[in-house]
């Protein structure tokens, strides 16, 4: 955090928590060092509406935020977009599931985290992405030839627009196993429930493959990250924004990705119910 100057004294930091061990560890660390860092914290949780999963993780996040004296704000898909992720997946299944649940979830969650961070007046949005997450994301982007994504997924964003809260990733270089060990040693517990949609996720496949390669090559994830850092300087995004015609948030097209996705889900969902 110091080396990359992720925070400066006086920063108000929104901490994205899911209720899993990584984000709870991040919240624990930031609450432990908040005075030393001179930052003020508010935790932000997105409730996607995934039954059998989200309620357990939400309860856990509420419990720890209370214990560590951090205010927790909750933003839900249902309130903001009018449907839960379960309802969106139902609609998508009726259309043959050509769009995967994680694609919808990822776009809408990213949008809600940013909006909520803006609403609480945050200067930074801290997320718990660790070394494994970053290596997986790099490989997934490479598979999809999404090369410009490399430049926007580093350890810290620069402020690209006044309506986009810069993201920082304090666990960027920490392997998942070390985060898990740290959580265990500090009695941070999260119920072992997995999102039921993980089976549709390409990330899951890449994750298993990387863990397999790691058995032969213990440094592979660091090398993947190093490749990402090198390429981030080569492939740049245009960095020009319009404002979304529906919600007024920064967007590369007439509609932002979240409005595009949520409009489509609402259209299919209404059709299927009527
Ligand atoms: Fe969302 Fe996919 Fe993660 Fe489930 S596995 S919470 S659908 S991103």
PDB file of C-alpha atoms and ligand atoms in Angstrom:
ATOM      1  CA  UNK A   1       0.000   0.000   0.000  1.00  0.00           C
ATOM      2  CA  UNK A   2       2.846   2.375   0.825  1.00  0.00           C
ATOM      3  CA  UNK A   3       5.012   1.480  -2.148  1.00  0.00           C
ATOM      4  CA  UNK A   4       2.251   2.117  -4.662  1.00  0.00           C
ATOM      5  CA  UNK A   5       0.770   5.041  -2.669  1.00  0.00           C
ATOM      6  CA  UNK A   6      -2.670   3.474  -2.778  1.00  0.00           C
ATOM      7  CA  UNK A   7      -4.044   5.869  -0.148  1.00  0.00           C
ATOM      8  CA  UNK A   8      -3.268   9.288   1.141  1.00  0.00           C
ATOM      9  CA  UNK A   9      -4.172  10.697   4.558  1.00  0.00           C
ATOM     10  CA  UNK A  10      -7.711  12.053   4.544  1.00  0.00           C
ATOM     11  CA  UNK A  11      -8.959   9.624   1.885  1.00  0.00           C
ATOM     12  CA  UNK A  12     -12.453   8.286   2.342  1.00  0.00           C
ATOM     13  CA  UNK A  13     -12.230   4.676   1.174  1.00  0.00           C
ATOM     14  CA  UNK A  14     -15.153   2.539   0.078  1.00  0.00           C
ATOM     15  CA  UNK A  15     -14.194  -1.105   0.639  1.00  0.00           C
ATOM     16  CA  UNK A  16     -15.994  -3.588  -1.602  1.00  0.00           C
ATOM     17  CA  UNK A  17     -16.977  -6.575   0.523  1.00  0.00           C
ATOM     18  CA  UNK A  18     -18.704  -9.723  -0.638  1.00  0.00           C
ATOM     19  CA  UNK A  19     -18.558 -11.626   2.642  1.00  0.00           C
ATOM     20  CA  UNK A  20     -15.886 -14.001   1.281  1.00  0.00           C
ATOM     21  CA  UNK A  21     -12.491 -14.487   2.931  1.00  0.00           C
ATOM     22  CA  UNK A  22     -10.589 -12.134   0.599  1.00  0.00           C
ATOM     23  CA  UNK A  23     -12.808  -9.119   1.059  1.00  0.00           C
ATOM     24  CA  UNK A  24     -13.187  -9.751   4.799  1.00  0.00           C
ATOM     25  CA  UNK A  25      -9.401  -9.936   5.103  1.00  0.00           C
ATOM     26  CA  UNK A  26      -9.117  -6.649   3.225  1.00  0.00           C
ATOM     27  CA  UNK A  27     -11.691  -5.008   5.479  1.00  0.00           C
ATOM     28  CA  UNK A  28      -9.924  -6.381   8.559  1.00  0.00           C
ATOM     29  CA  UNK A  29      -6.528  -5.072   7.409  1.00  0.00           C
ATOM     30  CA  UNK A  30      -7.841  -1.640   6.486  1.00  0.00           C
ATOM     31  CA  UNK A  31      -9.799  -1.316   9.733  1.00  0.00           C
ATOM     32  CA  UNK A  32      -6.679  -2.385  11.667  1.00  0.00           C
ATOM     33  CA  UNK A  33      -4.443   0.169   9.942  1.00  0.00           C
ATOM     34  CA  UNK A  34      -6.953   2.948   9.255  1.00  0.00           C
ATOM     35  CA  UNK A  35      -5.431   5.315  11.845  1.00  0.00           C
ATOM     36  CA  UNK A  36      -1.914   4.670  10.621  1.00  0.00           C
ATOM     37  CA  UNK A  37      -3.021   5.278   7.026  1.00  0.00           C
ATOM     38  CA  UNK A  38      -5.170   8.248   8.057  1.00  0.00           C
ATOM     39  CA  UNK A  39      -8.164   6.998   6.081  1.00  0.00           C
ATOM     40  CA  UNK A  40     -11.877   6.791   6.784  1.00  0.00           C
ATOM     41  CA  UNK A  41     -13.688   3.603   5.775  1.00  0.00           C
ATOM     42  CA  UNK A  42     -17.120   2.615   4.592  1.00  0.00           C
ATOM     43  CA  UNK A  43     -17.839  -0.935   3.450  1.00  0.00           C
ATOM     44  CA  UNK A  44     -20.002  -1.517   0.379  1.00  0.00           C
ATOM     45  CA  UNK A  45     -21.758  -4.783  -0.400  1.00  0.00           C
ATOM     46  CA  UNK A  46     -23.686  -5.565  -3.564  1.00  0.00           C
ATOM     47  CA  UNK A  47     -26.611  -7.931  -3.080  1.00  0.00           C
ATOM     48  CA  UNK A  48     -27.123  -9.511  -6.501  1.00  0.00           C
ATOM     49  CA  UNK A  49     -30.064 -11.600  -5.349  1.00  0.00           C
ATOM     50  CA  UNK A  50     -28.579 -15.108  -5.554  1.00  0.00           C
ATOM     51  CA  UNK A  51     -30.622 -17.302  -3.260  1.00  0.00           C
ATOM     52  CA  UNK A  52     -28.848 -19.934  -1.209  1.00  0.00           C
ATOM     53  CA  UNK A  53     -25.627 -17.923  -1.431  1.00  0.00           C
ATOM     54  CA  UNK A  54     -25.905 -14.196  -1.032  1.00  0.00           C
ATOM     55  CA  UNK A  55     -27.905 -14.183   2.220  1.00  0.00           C
ATOM     56  CA  UNK A  56     -25.181 -16.183   4.045  1.00  0.00           C
ATOM     57  CA  UNK A  57     -22.357 -13.997   2.775  1.00  0.00           C
ATOM     58  CA  UNK A  58     -24.325 -10.824   3.462  1.00  0.00           C
ATOM     59  CA  UNK A  59     -24.984 -11.877   7.047  1.00  0.00           C
ATOM     60  CA  UNK A  60     -21.260 -12.582   7.511  1.00  0.00           C
ATOM     61  CA  UNK A  61     -20.240  -9.207   6.080  1.00  0.00           C
ATOM     62  CA  UNK A  62     -22.734  -7.440   8.361  1.00  0.00           C
ATOM     63  CA  UNK A  63     -21.376  -9.306  11.397  1.00  0.00           C
ATOM     64  CA  UNK A  64     -17.718  -8.426  10.724  1.00  0.00           C
ATOM     65  CA  UNK A  65     -18.369  -4.817   9.685  1.00  0.00           C
ATOM     66  CA  UNK A  66     -20.189  -4.316  12.999  1.00  0.00           C
ATOM     67  CA  UNK A  67     -17.383  -6.025  14.944  1.00  0.00           C
ATOM     68  CA  UNK A  68     -14.691  -3.877  13.294  1.00  0.00           C
ATOM     69  CA  UNK A  69     -16.650  -0.641  13.587  1.00  0.00           C
ATOM     70  CA  UNK A  70     -17.131   0.030   9.872  1.00  0.00           C
ATOM     71  CA  UNK A  71     -20.385   1.344   8.424  1.00  0.00           C
ATOM     72  CA  UNK A  72     -21.786  -1.034   5.792  1.00  0.00           C
ATOM     73  CA  UNK A  73     -23.809   0.173   2.805  1.00  0.00           C
ATOM     74  CA  UNK A  74     -25.770  -2.369   0.826  1.00  0.00           C
ATOM     75  CA  UNK A  75     -26.801  -1.859  -2.792  1.00  0.00           C
ATOM     76  CA  UNK A  76     -29.072  -4.384  -4.436  1.00  0.00           C
ATOM     77  CA  UNK A  77     -29.728  -5.395  -8.036  1.00  0.00           C
ATOM     78  CA  UNK A  78     -33.444  -5.574  -7.269  1.00  0.00           C
ATOM     79  CA  UNK A  79     -33.618  -1.981  -6.038  1.00  0.00           C
ATOM     80  CA  UNK A  80     -31.434  -0.471  -8.748  1.00  0.00           C
ATOM     81  CA  UNK A  81     -32.317  -2.578 -11.792  1.00  0.00           C
ATOM     82  CA  UNK A  82     -35.669  -4.075 -10.884  1.00  0.00           C
ATOM     83  CA  UNK A  83     -34.588  -7.737 -10.999  1.00  0.00           C
ATOM     84  CA  UNK A  84     -32.394 -10.116  -9.021  1.00  0.00           C
ATOM     85  CA  UNK A  85     -29.604 -12.066 -10.659  1.00  0.00           C
ATOM     86  CA  UNK A  86     -31.712 -15.219 -10.211  1.00  0.00           C
ATOM     87  CA  UNK A  87     -34.490 -13.565 -12.243  1.00  0.00           C
ATOM     88  CA  UNK A  88     -31.984 -12.416 -14.870  1.00  0.00           C
ATOM     89  CA  UNK A  89     -30.603 -15.960 -15.208  1.00  0.00           C
ATOM     90  CA  UNK A  90     -34.155 -17.303 -15.551  1.00  0.00           C
ATOM     91  CA  UNK A  91     -34.719 -14.863 -18.412  1.00  0.00           C
ATOM     92  CA  UNK A  92     -31.382 -15.696 -20.041  1.00  0.00           C
ATOM     93  CA  UNK A  93     -32.063 -19.429 -19.818  1.00  0.00           C
ATOM     94  CA  UNK A  94     -35.274 -18.928 -21.762  1.00  0.00           C
ATOM     95  CA  UNK A  95     -33.084 -17.446 -24.507  1.00  0.00           C
ATOM     96  CA  UNK A  96     -30.608 -20.357 -24.444  1.00  0.00           C
ATOM     97  CA  UNK A  97     -28.165 -18.750 -21.974  1.00  0.00           C
ATOM     98  CA  UNK A  98     -26.124 -17.135 -24.754  1.00  0.00           C
ATOM     99  CA  UNK A  99     -25.004 -14.541 -22.192  1.00  0.00           C
ATOM    100  CA  UNK A 100     -23.449 -16.154 -19.118  1.00  0.00           C
ATOM    101  CA  UNK A 101     -24.608 -15.215 -15.580  1.00  0.00           C
ATOM    102  CA  UNK A 102     -21.141 -13.947 -14.619  1.00  0.00           C
ATOM    103  CA  UNK A 103     -21.115 -11.512 -17.542  1.00  0.00           C
ATOM    104  CA  UNK A 104     -24.376  -9.934 -16.359  1.00  0.00           C
ATOM    105  CA  UNK A 105     -23.336 -10.073 -12.721  1.00  0.00           C
ATOM    106  CA  UNK A 106     -19.877  -8.598 -13.362  1.00  0.00           C
ATOM    107  CA  UNK A 107     -21.112  -5.619 -15.375  1.00  0.00           C
ATOM    108  CA  UNK A 108     -23.932  -4.746 -12.963  1.00  0.00           C
ATOM    109  CA  UNK A 109     -21.862  -5.267  -9.818  1.00  0.00           C
ATOM    110  CA  UNK A 110     -19.036  -3.087 -11.104  1.00  0.00           C
ATOM    111  CA  UNK A 111     -21.553  -0.361 -11.939  1.00  0.00           C
ATOM    112  CA  UNK A 112     -23.275  -0.542  -8.542  1.00  0.00           C
ATOM    113  CA  UNK A 113     -20.007  -0.515  -6.633  1.00  0.00           C
ATOM    114  CA  UNK A 114     -18.972   2.648  -8.429  1.00  0.00           C
ATOM    115  CA  UNK A 115     -22.365   4.331  -7.937  1.00  0.00           C
ATOM    116  CA  UNK A 116     -22.442   3.474  -4.257  1.00  0.00           C
ATOM    117  CA  UNK A 117     -18.845   4.629  -3.781  1.00  0.00           C
ATOM    118  CA  UNK A 118     -19.856   7.938  -5.395  1.00  0.00           C
ATOM    119  CA  UNK A 119     -22.938   8.207  -3.168  1.00  0.00           C
ATOM    120  CA  UNK A 120     -20.869   7.783   0.007  1.00  0.00           C
ATOM    121  CA  UNK A 121     -18.371  10.404  -1.196  1.00  0.00           C
ATOM    122  CA  UNK A 122     -15.458   7.967  -1.517  1.00  0.00           C
ATOM    123  CA  UNK A 123     -12.115   9.071  -2.959  1.00  0.00           C
ATOM    124  CA  UNK A 124     -11.068   5.461  -3.627  1.00  0.00           C
ATOM    125  CA  UNK A 125     -12.763   2.129  -4.058  1.00  0.00           C
ATOM    126  CA  UNK A 126     -10.670  -0.702  -2.586  1.00  0.00           C
ATOM    127  CA  UNK A 127     -11.323  -4.189  -3.905  1.00  0.00           C
ATOM    128  CA  UNK A 128      -9.927  -7.520  -2.682  1.00  0.00           C
ATOM    129  CA  UNK A 129      -8.566  -8.839  -5.990  1.00  0.00           C
ATOM    130  CA  UNK A 130      -5.546 -11.001  -5.221  1.00  0.00           C
ATOM    131  CA  UNK A 131      -2.713 -12.410  -7.331  1.00  0.00           C
ATOM    132  CA  UNK A 132      -4.789 -15.407  -8.444  1.00  0.00           C
ATOM    133  CA  UNK A 133      -7.727 -13.200  -9.494  1.00  0.00           C
ATOM    134  CA  UNK A 134      -5.431 -10.943 -11.483  1.00  0.00           C
ATOM    135  CA  UNK A 135      -3.630 -13.810 -13.237  1.00  0.00           C
ATOM    136  CA  UNK A 136      -7.004 -15.404 -14.098  1.00  0.00           C
ATOM    137  CA  UNK A 137      -8.398 -12.091 -15.393  1.00  0.00           C
ATOM    138  CA  UNK A 138      -5.339 -11.580 -17.588  1.00  0.00           C
ATOM    139  CA  UNK A 139      -5.684 -15.016 -19.166  1.00  0.00           C
ATOM    140  CA  UNK A 140      -9.431 -14.610 -19.703  1.00  0.00           C
ATOM    141  CA  UNK A 141      -8.908 -11.255 -21.388  1.00  0.00           C
ATOM    142  CA  UNK A 142      -6.155 -12.749 -23.526  1.00  0.00           C
ATOM    143  CA  UNK A 143      -8.430 -15.662 -24.563  1.00  0.00           C
ATOM    144  CA  UNK A 144     -11.125 -13.147 -25.545  1.00  0.00           C
ATOM    145  CA  UNK A 145      -8.609 -10.853 -27.309  1.00  0.00           C
ATOM    146  CA  UNK A 146      -9.700  -8.075 -24.970  1.00  0.00           C
ATOM    147  CA  UNK A 147      -6.241  -6.556 -24.895  1.00  0.00           C
ATOM    148  CA  UNK A 148      -7.156  -3.018 -23.853  1.00  0.00           C
ATOM    149  CA  UNK A 149      -8.502  -4.396 -20.552  1.00  0.00           C
ATOM    150  CA  UNK A 150      -4.889  -4.899 -19.427  1.00  0.00           C
ATOM    151  CA  UNK A 151      -4.397  -1.160 -19.039  1.00  0.00           C
ATOM    152  CA  UNK A 152      -7.384  -0.661 -16.744  1.00  0.00           C
ATOM    153  CA  UNK A 153      -6.836  -3.558 -14.384  1.00  0.00           C
ATOM    154  CA  UNK A 154      -3.642  -2.656 -12.551  1.00  0.00           C
ATOM    155  CA  UNK A 155      -3.042  -2.201  -8.842  1.00  0.00           C
ATOM    156  CA  UNK A 156      -4.415   1.359  -8.927  1.00  0.00           C
ATOM    157  CA  UNK A 157      -6.525   3.309 -11.404  1.00  0.00           C
ATOM    158  CA  UNK A 158      -5.974   6.922 -12.207  1.00  0.00           C
ATOM    159  CA  UNK A 159      -9.083   9.098 -12.072  1.00  0.00           C
ATOM    160  CA  UNK A 160     -10.423   8.738 -15.604  1.00  0.00           C
ATOM    161  CA  UNK A 161     -13.672  10.699 -15.048  1.00  0.00           C
ATOM    162  CA  UNK A 162     -15.199  12.647 -12.177  1.00  0.00           C
ATOM    163  CA  UNK A 163     -18.016  10.063 -11.971  1.00  0.00           C
ATOM    164  CA  UNK A 164     -15.644   7.090 -11.785  1.00  0.00           C
ATOM    165  CA  UNK A 165     -14.147   6.405  -8.366  1.00  0.00           C
ATOM    166  CA  UNK A 166     -10.522   5.201  -8.804  1.00  0.00           C
ATOM    167  CA  UNK A 167     -10.042   1.567  -7.792  1.00  0.00           C
ATOM    168  CA  UNK A 168      -7.152   0.261  -5.735  1.00  0.00           C
ATOM    169  CA  UNK A 169      -6.251  -3.364  -5.006  1.00  0.00           C
ATOM    170  CA  UNK A 170      -4.208  -3.752  -1.823  1.00  0.00           C
ATOM    171  CA  UNK A 171      -4.021  -7.580  -2.157  1.00  0.00           C
ATOM    172  CA  UNK A 172      -2.807  -7.433  -5.777  1.00  0.00           C
ATOM    173  CA  UNK A 173       0.440  -9.312  -5.091  1.00  0.00           C
ATOM    174  CA  UNK A 174      -0.946 -11.667  -2.423  1.00  0.00           C
ATOM    175  CA  UNK A 175      -1.565 -15.278  -3.521  1.00  0.00           C
ATOM    176  CA  UNK A 176      -5.007 -16.622  -2.668  1.00  0.00           C
ATOM    177  CA  UNK A 177      -3.484 -19.289  -0.400  1.00  0.00           C
ATOM    178  CA  UNK A 178      -1.690 -16.651   1.678  1.00  0.00           C
ATOM    179  CA  UNK A 179      -4.862 -14.602   2.043  1.00  0.00           C
ATOM    180  CA  UNK A 180      -6.667 -17.738   3.146  1.00  0.00           C
ATOM    181  CA  UNK A 181      -3.911 -18.568   5.661  1.00  0.00           C
ATOM    182  CA  UNK A 182      -4.000 -15.006   7.020  1.00  0.00           C
ATOM    183  CA  UNK A 183      -7.784 -15.173   7.381  1.00  0.00           C
ATOM    184  CA  UNK A 184      -7.529 -18.487   9.251  1.00  0.00           C
ATOM    185  CA  UNK A 185      -4.801 -17.189  11.577  1.00  0.00           C
ATOM    186  CA  UNK A 186      -6.966 -14.183  12.415  1.00  0.00           C
ATOM    187  CA  UNK A 187     -10.151 -16.235  12.925  1.00  0.00           C
ATOM    188  CA  UNK A 188     -11.905 -14.636   9.971  1.00  0.00           C
ATOM    189  CA  UNK A 189     -14.498 -17.143   8.891  1.00  0.00           C
ATOM    190  CA  UNK A 190     -16.806 -17.155   5.925  1.00  0.00           C
ATOM    191  CA  UNK A 191     -19.466 -19.806   5.310  1.00  0.00           C
ATOM    192  CA  UNK A 192     -18.377 -22.276   2.666  1.00  0.00           C
ATOM    193  CA  UNK A 193     -21.091 -21.679   0.118  1.00  0.00           C
ATOM    194  CA  UNK A 194     -20.330 -21.117  -3.531  1.00  0.00           C
ATOM    195  CA  UNK A 195     -22.304 -19.134  -6.021  1.00  0.00           C
ATOM    196  CA  UNK A 196     -24.421 -21.680  -7.945  1.00  0.00           C
ATOM    197  CA  UNK A 197     -23.565 -19.939 -11.245  1.00  0.00           C
ATOM    198  CA  UNK A 198     -19.831 -20.590 -10.928  1.00  0.00           C
ATOM    199  CA  UNK A 199     -20.293 -23.722 -13.051  1.00  0.00           C
ATOM    200  CA  UNK A 200     -21.000 -21.489 -16.071  1.00  0.00           C
ATOM    201  CA  UNK A 201     -17.915 -19.397 -15.488  1.00  0.00           C
ATOM    202  CA  UNK A 202     -14.855 -19.423 -17.745  1.00  0.00           C
ATOM    203  CA  UNK A 203     -12.905 -18.088 -14.765  1.00  0.00           C
ATOM    204  CA  UNK A 204     -13.470 -21.370 -12.972  1.00  0.00           C
ATOM    205  CA  UNK A 205     -11.851 -23.308 -15.820  1.00  0.00           C
ATOM    206  CA  UNK A 206      -8.890 -20.909 -15.984  1.00  0.00           C
ATOM    207  CA  UNK A 207      -8.547 -21.032 -12.198  1.00  0.00           C
ATOM    208  CA  UNK A 208      -8.287 -24.824 -12.142  1.00  0.00           C
ATOM    209  CA  UNK A 209      -5.812 -24.807 -15.014  1.00  0.00           C
ATOM    210  CA  UNK A 210      -3.563 -22.188 -13.385  1.00  0.00           C
ATOM    211  CA  UNK A 211      -3.569 -24.091 -10.093  1.00  0.00           C
ATOM    212  CA  UNK A 212      -2.597 -27.225 -11.996  1.00  0.00           C
ATOM    213  CA  UNK A 213       0.291 -25.465 -13.767  1.00  0.00           C
ATOM    214  CA  UNK A 214       1.395 -24.000 -10.430  1.00  0.00           C
ATOM    215  CA  UNK A 215       2.087 -27.512  -9.153  1.00  0.00           C
ATOM    216  CA  UNK A 216       4.923 -27.737 -11.725  1.00  0.00           C
ATOM    217  CA  UNK A 217       5.859 -24.060 -11.720  1.00  0.00           C
ATOM    218  CA  UNK A 218       5.266 -22.342  -8.355  1.00  0.00           C
ATOM    219  CA  UNK A 219       5.960 -18.844  -9.773  1.00  0.00           C
ATOM    220  CA  UNK A 220       3.648 -19.055 -12.765  1.00  0.00           C
ATOM    221  CA  UNK A 221       1.053 -16.627 -11.379  1.00  0.00           C
ATOM    222  CA  UNK A 222       3.700 -13.972 -10.730  1.00  0.00           C
ATOM    223  CA  UNK A 223       4.973 -14.395 -14.270  1.00  0.00           C
ATOM    224  CA  UNK A 224       1.468 -14.054 -15.698  1.00  0.00           C
ATOM    225  CA  UNK A 225       1.081 -10.846 -13.691  1.00  0.00           C
ATOM    226  CA  UNK A 226       4.425  -9.605 -14.994  1.00  0.00           C
ATOM    227  CA  UNK A 227       3.235 -10.221 -18.574  1.00  0.00           C
ATOM    228  CA  UNK A 228       0.101  -8.236 -17.826  1.00  0.00           C
ATOM    229  CA  UNK A 229       2.094  -5.320 -16.457  1.00  0.00           C
ATOM    230  CA  UNK A 230       4.295  -5.294 -19.567  1.00  0.00           C
ATOM    231  CA  UNK A 231       1.333  -5.371 -21.939  1.00  0.00           C
ATOM    232  CA  UNK A 232      -0.600  -2.722 -19.990  1.00  0.00           C
ATOM    233  CA  UNK A 233       1.869  -0.161 -21.321  1.00  0.00           C
ATOM    234  CA  UNK A 234       1.357  -1.309 -24.918  1.00  0.00           C
ATOM    235  CA  UNK A 235      -2.422  -1.595 -25.253  1.00  0.00           C
ATOM    236  CA  UNK A 236      -4.287   1.504 -24.107  1.00  0.00           C
ATOM    237  CA  UNK A 237      -7.989   2.239 -24.039  1.00  0.00           C
ATOM    238  CA  UNK A 238      -9.226   5.321 -25.866  1.00  0.00           C
ATOM    239  CA  UNK A 239     -10.210   6.880 -22.519  1.00  0.00           C
ATOM    240  CA  UNK A 240     -12.924   9.091 -24.032  1.00  0.00           C
ATOM    241  CA  UNK A 241     -16.316   9.136 -22.402  1.00  0.00           C
ATOM    242  CA  UNK A 242     -19.821  10.156 -23.332  1.00  0.00           C
ATOM    243  CA  UNK A 243     -22.610  10.143 -20.765  1.00  0.00           C
ATOM    244  CA  UNK A 244     -25.116   7.285 -20.870  1.00  0.00           C
ATOM    245  CA  UNK A 245     -28.467   8.490 -22.230  1.00  0.00           C
ATOM    246  CA  UNK A 246     -30.372   6.553 -19.591  1.00  0.00           C
ATOM    247  CA  UNK A 247     -28.443   6.913 -16.358  1.00  0.00           C
ATOM    248  CA  UNK A 248     -25.970   9.726 -17.057  1.00  0.00           C
ATOM    249  CA  UNK A 249     -22.916   7.702 -16.055  1.00  0.00           C
ATOM    250  CA  UNK A 250     -19.701   7.642 -18.141  1.00  0.00           C
ATOM    251  CA  UNK A 251     -19.928   5.362 -21.133  1.00  0.00           C
ATOM    252  CA  UNK A 252     -18.073   4.608 -24.356  1.00  0.00           C
ATOM    253  CA  UNK A 253     -21.352   4.389 -26.317  1.00  0.00           C
ATOM    254  CA  UNK A 254     -24.802   5.991 -26.148  1.00  0.00           C
ATOM    255  CA  UNK A 255     -25.758   3.555 -23.377  1.00  0.00           C
ATOM    256  CA  UNK A 256     -23.411   2.316 -20.678  1.00  0.00           C
ATOM    257  CA  UNK A 257     -22.861  -1.449 -20.405  1.00  0.00           C
ATOM    258  CA  UNK A 258     -25.033  -1.698 -17.257  1.00  0.00           C
ATOM    259  CA  UNK A 259     -28.010  -0.004 -18.944  1.00  0.00           C
ATOM    260  CA  UNK A 260     -27.539  -2.110 -22.085  1.00  0.00           C
ATOM    261  CA  UNK A 261     -27.518  -5.333 -20.064  1.00  0.00           C
ATOM    262  CA  UNK A 262     -30.327  -4.398 -17.674  1.00  0.00           C
ATOM    263  CA  UNK A 263     -32.588  -3.153 -20.502  1.00  0.00           C
ATOM    264  CA  UNK A 264     -32.091  -6.449 -22.312  1.00  0.00           C
ATOM    265  CA  UNK A 265     -32.801  -8.540 -19.203  1.00  0.00           C
ATOM    266  CA  UNK A 266     -35.948  -6.531 -18.419  1.00  0.00           C
ATOM    267  CA  UNK A 267     -37.158  -6.941 -21.994  1.00  0.00           C
ATOM    268  CA  UNK A 268     -36.729 -10.740 -21.991  1.00  0.00           C
ATOM    269  CA  UNK A 269     -37.987 -11.195 -18.424  1.00  0.00           C
ATOM    270  CA  UNK A 270     -41.224  -9.307 -19.097  1.00  0.00           C
ATOM    271  CA  UNK A 271     -41.749 -11.233 -22.331  1.00  0.00           C
ATOM    272  CA  UNK A 272     -41.323 -14.564 -20.588  1.00  0.00           C
ATOM    273  CA  UNK A 273     -43.633 -13.696 -17.715  1.00  0.00           C
ATOM    274  CA  UNK A 274     -46.470 -12.335 -19.811  1.00  0.00           C
TER     275      UNK A 274
HETATM  276 FE1  LIG B   1     -21.624 -13.310  -9.948  1.00  0.00          FE
HETATM  277 FE2  LIG B   1     -20.472 -15.267 -11.394  1.00  0.00          FE
HETATM  278 FE3  LIG B   1     -19.392 -14.512  -9.075  1.00  0.00          FE
HETATM  279 FE4  LIG B   1     -21.719 -15.806  -9.115  1.00  0.00          FE
HETATM  280  S1  LIG B   1     -19.727 -16.643  -9.792  1.00  0.00           S
HETATM  281  S2  LIG B   1     -21.238 -14.004  -7.872  1.00  0.00           S
HETATM  282  S3  LIG B   1     -22.680 -15.007 -10.973  1.00  0.00           S
HETATM  283  S4  LIG B   1     -19.591 -13.268 -10.926  1.00  0.00           S
END
